[in-house]
């Protein structure tokens, strides 16, 4: 009686699949091995890279889901970090308890000229437009950075995490330039100007 040689197949993730016969190889998990690899940040912004390093440490050493969510949003592309206006931030403050909390935005906070008066709010964001920063500070509010937030609230207590709307007019203009073959991007000029009637 001849003995069948035992073969072992080692996969990329380190698992070992035992094959008793040499006739065929069964596909391990249907040849698909899921790899949980985080996105490599290609930004040259050193401040952003330091924030990712900071919140990676906080997400690992604390049990707070807030730090893990902030870390995930910091590693997103700039397009996915949706901007939010001051008027949307004001809508989130409904009770007296909410007025004492810090509004956290992993993105840009922009101004809204339709909002006549800005109440006193505390906002932490990656970036502020100049008019939005001036209006918040003029109302007696606070403008924080994420390293200041990590010192005050390392677990995210007393904060409200927000982000802007995903569907917006700006996304219609993204992509291949309008007019080129295969392009579906919306042009920045009006339809009448494209036909040559805008200059008459």
Short mmCIF file of C-alpha atoms in Angstrom, two decimals:
data_model
loop_
_atom_site.label_atom_id
_atom_site.label_comp_id
_atom_site.label_asym_id
_atom_site.label_seq_id
_atom_site.Cartn_x
_atom_site.Cartn_y
_atom_site.Cartn_z
CA UNK A 1 0.00 0.00 0.00
CA UNK A 2 1.54 3.23 -1.14
CA UNK A 3 1.29 6.32 0.98
CA UNK A 4 -0.11 9.50 -0.51
CA UNK A 5 2.20 12.44 -0.06
CA UNK A 6 0.66 15.24 1.97
CA UNK A 7 1.00 18.71 0.56
CA UNK A 8 0.42 22.02 2.21
CA UNK A 9 -0.45 25.19 0.37
CA UNK A 10 0.34 28.46 2.10
CA UNK A 11 -1.70 31.49 1.19
CA UNK A 12 -0.91 35.19 1.38
CA UNK A 13 -2.68 35.67 4.70
CA UNK A 14 -0.66 32.90 6.37
CA UNK A 15 -3.41 30.26 6.43
CA UNK A 16 -2.51 26.65 5.60
CA UNK A 17 -4.69 24.52 3.37
CA UNK A 18 -4.18 20.75 3.57
CA UNK A 19 -4.37 18.78 0.36
CA UNK A 20 -4.26 14.99 0.73
CA UNK A 21 -4.16 14.09 -2.95
CA UNK A 22 -2.30 15.61 -5.86
CA UNK A 23 -5.29 15.56 -8.23
CA UNK A 24 -6.64 19.10 -7.83
CA UNK A 25 -6.53 22.18 -5.67
CA UNK A 26 -9.67 23.41 -3.96
CA UNK A 27 -9.94 27.18 -4.04
CA UNK A 28 -9.59 28.66 -0.58
CA UNK A 29 -12.59 30.92 0.08
CA UNK A 30 -13.34 30.93 -3.67
CA UNK A 31 -9.88 32.40 -4.40
CA UNK A 32 -10.85 35.67 -2.72
CA UNK A 33 -8.94 36.71 0.37
CA UNK A 34 -10.20 39.94 1.83
CA UNK A 35 -7.48 42.34 2.87
CA UNK A 36 -8.32 45.08 5.35
CA UNK A 37 -5.80 47.66 4.27
CA UNK A 38 -6.29 51.30 5.18
CA UNK A 39 -5.94 53.99 2.57
CA UNK A 40 -2.49 55.50 2.30
CA UNK A 41 -2.74 59.26 2.64
CA UNK A 42 -1.05 60.97 -0.31
CA UNK A 43 -1.38 64.49 1.06
CA UNK A 44 1.75 66.57 1.62
CA UNK A 45 0.15 68.41 4.53
CA UNK A 46 2.34 67.71 7.55
CA UNK A 47 -0.32 68.90 10.00
CA UNK A 48 -2.79 66.35 8.61
CA UNK A 49 -0.23 63.55 8.92
CA UNK A 50 0.44 64.48 12.55
CA UNK A 51 -3.28 64.48 13.28
CA UNK A 52 -3.61 61.00 11.76
CA UNK A 53 -0.74 59.82 13.93
CA UNK A 54 -2.38 61.35 17.01
CA UNK A 55 -5.85 59.92 16.44
CA UNK A 56 -4.44 56.54 15.45
CA UNK A 57 -2.90 56.43 18.92
CA UNK A 58 -6.12 57.61 20.60
CA UNK A 59 -8.25 55.10 18.68
CA UNK A 60 -5.93 52.29 19.74
CA UNK A 61 -5.55 53.25 23.39
CA UNK A 62 -9.13 54.34 24.17
CA UNK A 63 -12.45 52.54 23.78
CA UNK A 64 -14.07 55.60 22.16
CA UNK A 65 -15.77 55.19 18.80
CA UNK A 66 -15.39 58.93 18.35
CA UNK A 67 -11.63 58.69 17.85
CA UNK A 68 -11.97 55.79 15.42
CA UNK A 69 -14.53 57.75 13.37
CA UNK A 70 -12.38 60.88 13.31
CA UNK A 71 -9.37 58.82 12.23
CA UNK A 72 -11.33 57.23 9.40
CA UNK A 73 -12.53 60.61 8.17
CA UNK A 74 -9.07 62.14 8.40
CA UNK A 75 -7.78 59.43 6.07
CA UNK A 76 -10.45 60.10 3.46
CA UNK A 77 -9.79 62.01 0.28
CA UNK A 78 -10.31 65.74 0.25
CA UNK A 79 -13.37 65.31 -1.96
CA UNK A 80 -14.98 63.01 0.61
CA UNK A 81 -14.45 65.52 3.43
CA UNK A 82 -17.63 67.41 2.63
CA UNK A 83 -17.80 71.10 3.61
CA UNK A 84 -20.52 72.37 5.93
CA UNK A 85 -21.90 75.88 6.39
CA UNK A 86 -22.31 77.83 9.63
CA UNK A 87 -26.10 77.81 9.21
CA UNK A 88 -26.14 74.00 9.31
CA UNK A 89 -24.07 74.06 12.47
CA UNK A 90 -26.50 76.44 14.13
CA UNK A 91 -29.42 74.12 13.33
CA UNK A 92 -27.82 71.40 15.48
CA UNK A 93 -28.00 73.55 18.62
CA UNK A 94 -31.55 73.13 19.88
CA UNK A 95 -31.27 72.75 23.65
CA UNK A 96 -29.28 74.49 26.35
CA UNK A 97 -27.14 71.37 26.76
CA UNK A 98 -26.22 71.39 23.06
CA UNK A 99 -25.01 74.98 23.30
CA UNK A 100 -22.26 73.91 25.70
CA UNK A 101 -21.06 71.09 23.42
CA UNK A 102 -18.35 71.36 20.79
CA UNK A 103 -19.37 70.84 17.16
CA UNK A 104 -16.73 68.71 15.40
CA UNK A 105 -16.34 68.73 11.61
CA UNK A 106 -13.63 66.77 9.77
CA UNK A 107 -13.66 69.15 6.85
CA UNK A 108 -14.15 72.81 5.98
CA UNK A 109 -16.58 75.19 7.68
CA UNK A 110 -17.88 77.84 5.29
CA UNK A 111 -19.85 81.04 5.79
CA UNK A 112 -23.52 81.52 4.89
CA UNK A 113 -24.60 85.08 4.09
CA UNK A 114 -28.27 84.11 4.50
CA UNK A 115 -27.67 83.64 8.24
CA UNK A 116 -27.98 87.14 9.72
CA UNK A 117 -26.90 86.48 13.32
CA UNK A 118 -24.51 83.77 14.45
CA UNK A 119 -25.01 82.55 18.05
CA UNK A 120 -22.19 81.65 20.40
CA UNK A 121 -20.91 78.22 19.31
CA UNK A 122 -17.75 76.17 19.82
CA UNK A 123 -16.52 74.59 16.60
CA UNK A 124 -13.60 72.26 15.88
CA UNK A 125 -12.74 71.74 12.21
CA UNK A 126 -9.83 71.03 9.90
CA UNK A 127 -10.23 74.33 8.08
CA UNK A 128 -12.31 77.51 8.30
CA UNK A 129 -12.94 80.13 5.68
CA UNK A 130 -11.88 83.60 6.85
CA UNK A 131 -15.42 85.01 7.02
CA UNK A 132 -16.71 81.96 8.91
CA UNK A 133 -13.88 82.21 11.46
CA UNK A 134 -14.47 85.94 11.99
CA UNK A 135 -18.22 85.53 12.47
CA UNK A 136 -17.82 82.72 15.01
CA UNK A 137 -15.21 84.62 17.01
CA UNK A 138 -17.20 87.87 16.83
CA UNK A 139 -20.20 86.10 18.38
CA UNK A 140 -18.08 85.02 21.36
CA UNK A 141 -17.60 81.43 20.22
CA UNK A 142 -14.45 79.32 20.07
CA UNK A 143 -12.54 77.98 17.07
CA UNK A 144 -10.55 74.83 17.94
CA UNK A 145 -8.08 72.64 16.14
CA UNK A 146 -8.06 68.86 16.47
CA UNK A 147 -4.94 68.77 18.65
CA UNK A 148 -6.61 71.22 21.04
CA UNK A 149 -9.72 69.03 21.04
CA UNK A 150 -7.61 65.96 21.84
CA UNK A 151 -6.24 67.74 24.92
CA UNK A 152 -9.66 68.88 26.14
CA UNK A 153 -11.75 65.83 25.19
CA UNK A 154 -9.51 62.83 24.44
CA UNK A 155 -12.53 60.49 24.24
CA UNK A 156 -14.90 62.90 22.49
CA UNK A 157 -17.23 63.50 25.42
CA UNK A 158 -19.35 66.63 25.13
CA UNK A 159 -19.03 66.82 21.34
CA UNK A 160 -21.35 66.51 18.36
CA UNK A 161 -19.70 64.97 15.29
CA UNK A 162 -21.08 66.37 12.03
CA UNK A 163 -20.34 66.41 8.33
CA UNK A 164 -21.73 68.28 5.37
CA UNK A 165 -24.15 67.04 2.71
CA UNK A 166 -22.69 64.64 0.18
CA UNK A 167 -24.93 65.61 -2.73
CA UNK A 168 -24.07 69.15 -3.78
CA UNK A 169 -23.73 71.27 -6.92
CA UNK A 170 -19.94 71.12 -6.96
CA UNK A 171 -19.88 67.37 -7.66
CA UNK A 172 -21.62 67.90 -11.01
CA UNK A 173 -18.55 69.73 -12.31
CA UNK A 174 -16.05 67.01 -11.29
CA UNK A 175 -14.54 64.58 -13.76
CA UNK A 176 -13.29 64.83 -17.31
CA UNK A 177 -13.51 68.35 -18.71
CA UNK A 178 -16.85 69.19 -20.30
CA UNK A 179 -16.80 69.07 -24.08
CA UNK A 180 -14.31 66.20 -24.32
CA UNK A 181 -15.43 62.76 -25.55
CA UNK A 182 -16.95 60.64 -22.79
CA UNK A 183 -17.37 63.60 -20.46
CA UNK A 184 -20.50 64.08 -18.35
CA UNK A 185 -19.23 67.04 -16.32
CA UNK A 186 -21.41 70.11 -16.12
CA UNK A 187 -19.77 73.22 -17.63
CA UNK A 188 -19.30 76.33 -15.51
CA UNK A 189 -20.85 78.63 -18.13
CA UNK A 190 -24.54 78.97 -18.94
CA UNK A 191 -26.14 77.23 -21.88
CA UNK A 192 -26.76 80.49 -23.75
CA UNK A 193 -23.08 81.45 -23.39
CA UNK A 194 -22.05 78.10 -24.87
CA UNK A 195 -24.11 78.80 -27.98
CA UNK A 196 -22.35 82.13 -28.46
CA UNK A 197 -25.25 84.35 -27.38
CA UNK A 198 -23.86 85.37 -24.04
CA UNK A 199 -21.56 88.09 -25.40
CA UNK A 200 -24.19 89.87 -27.55
#
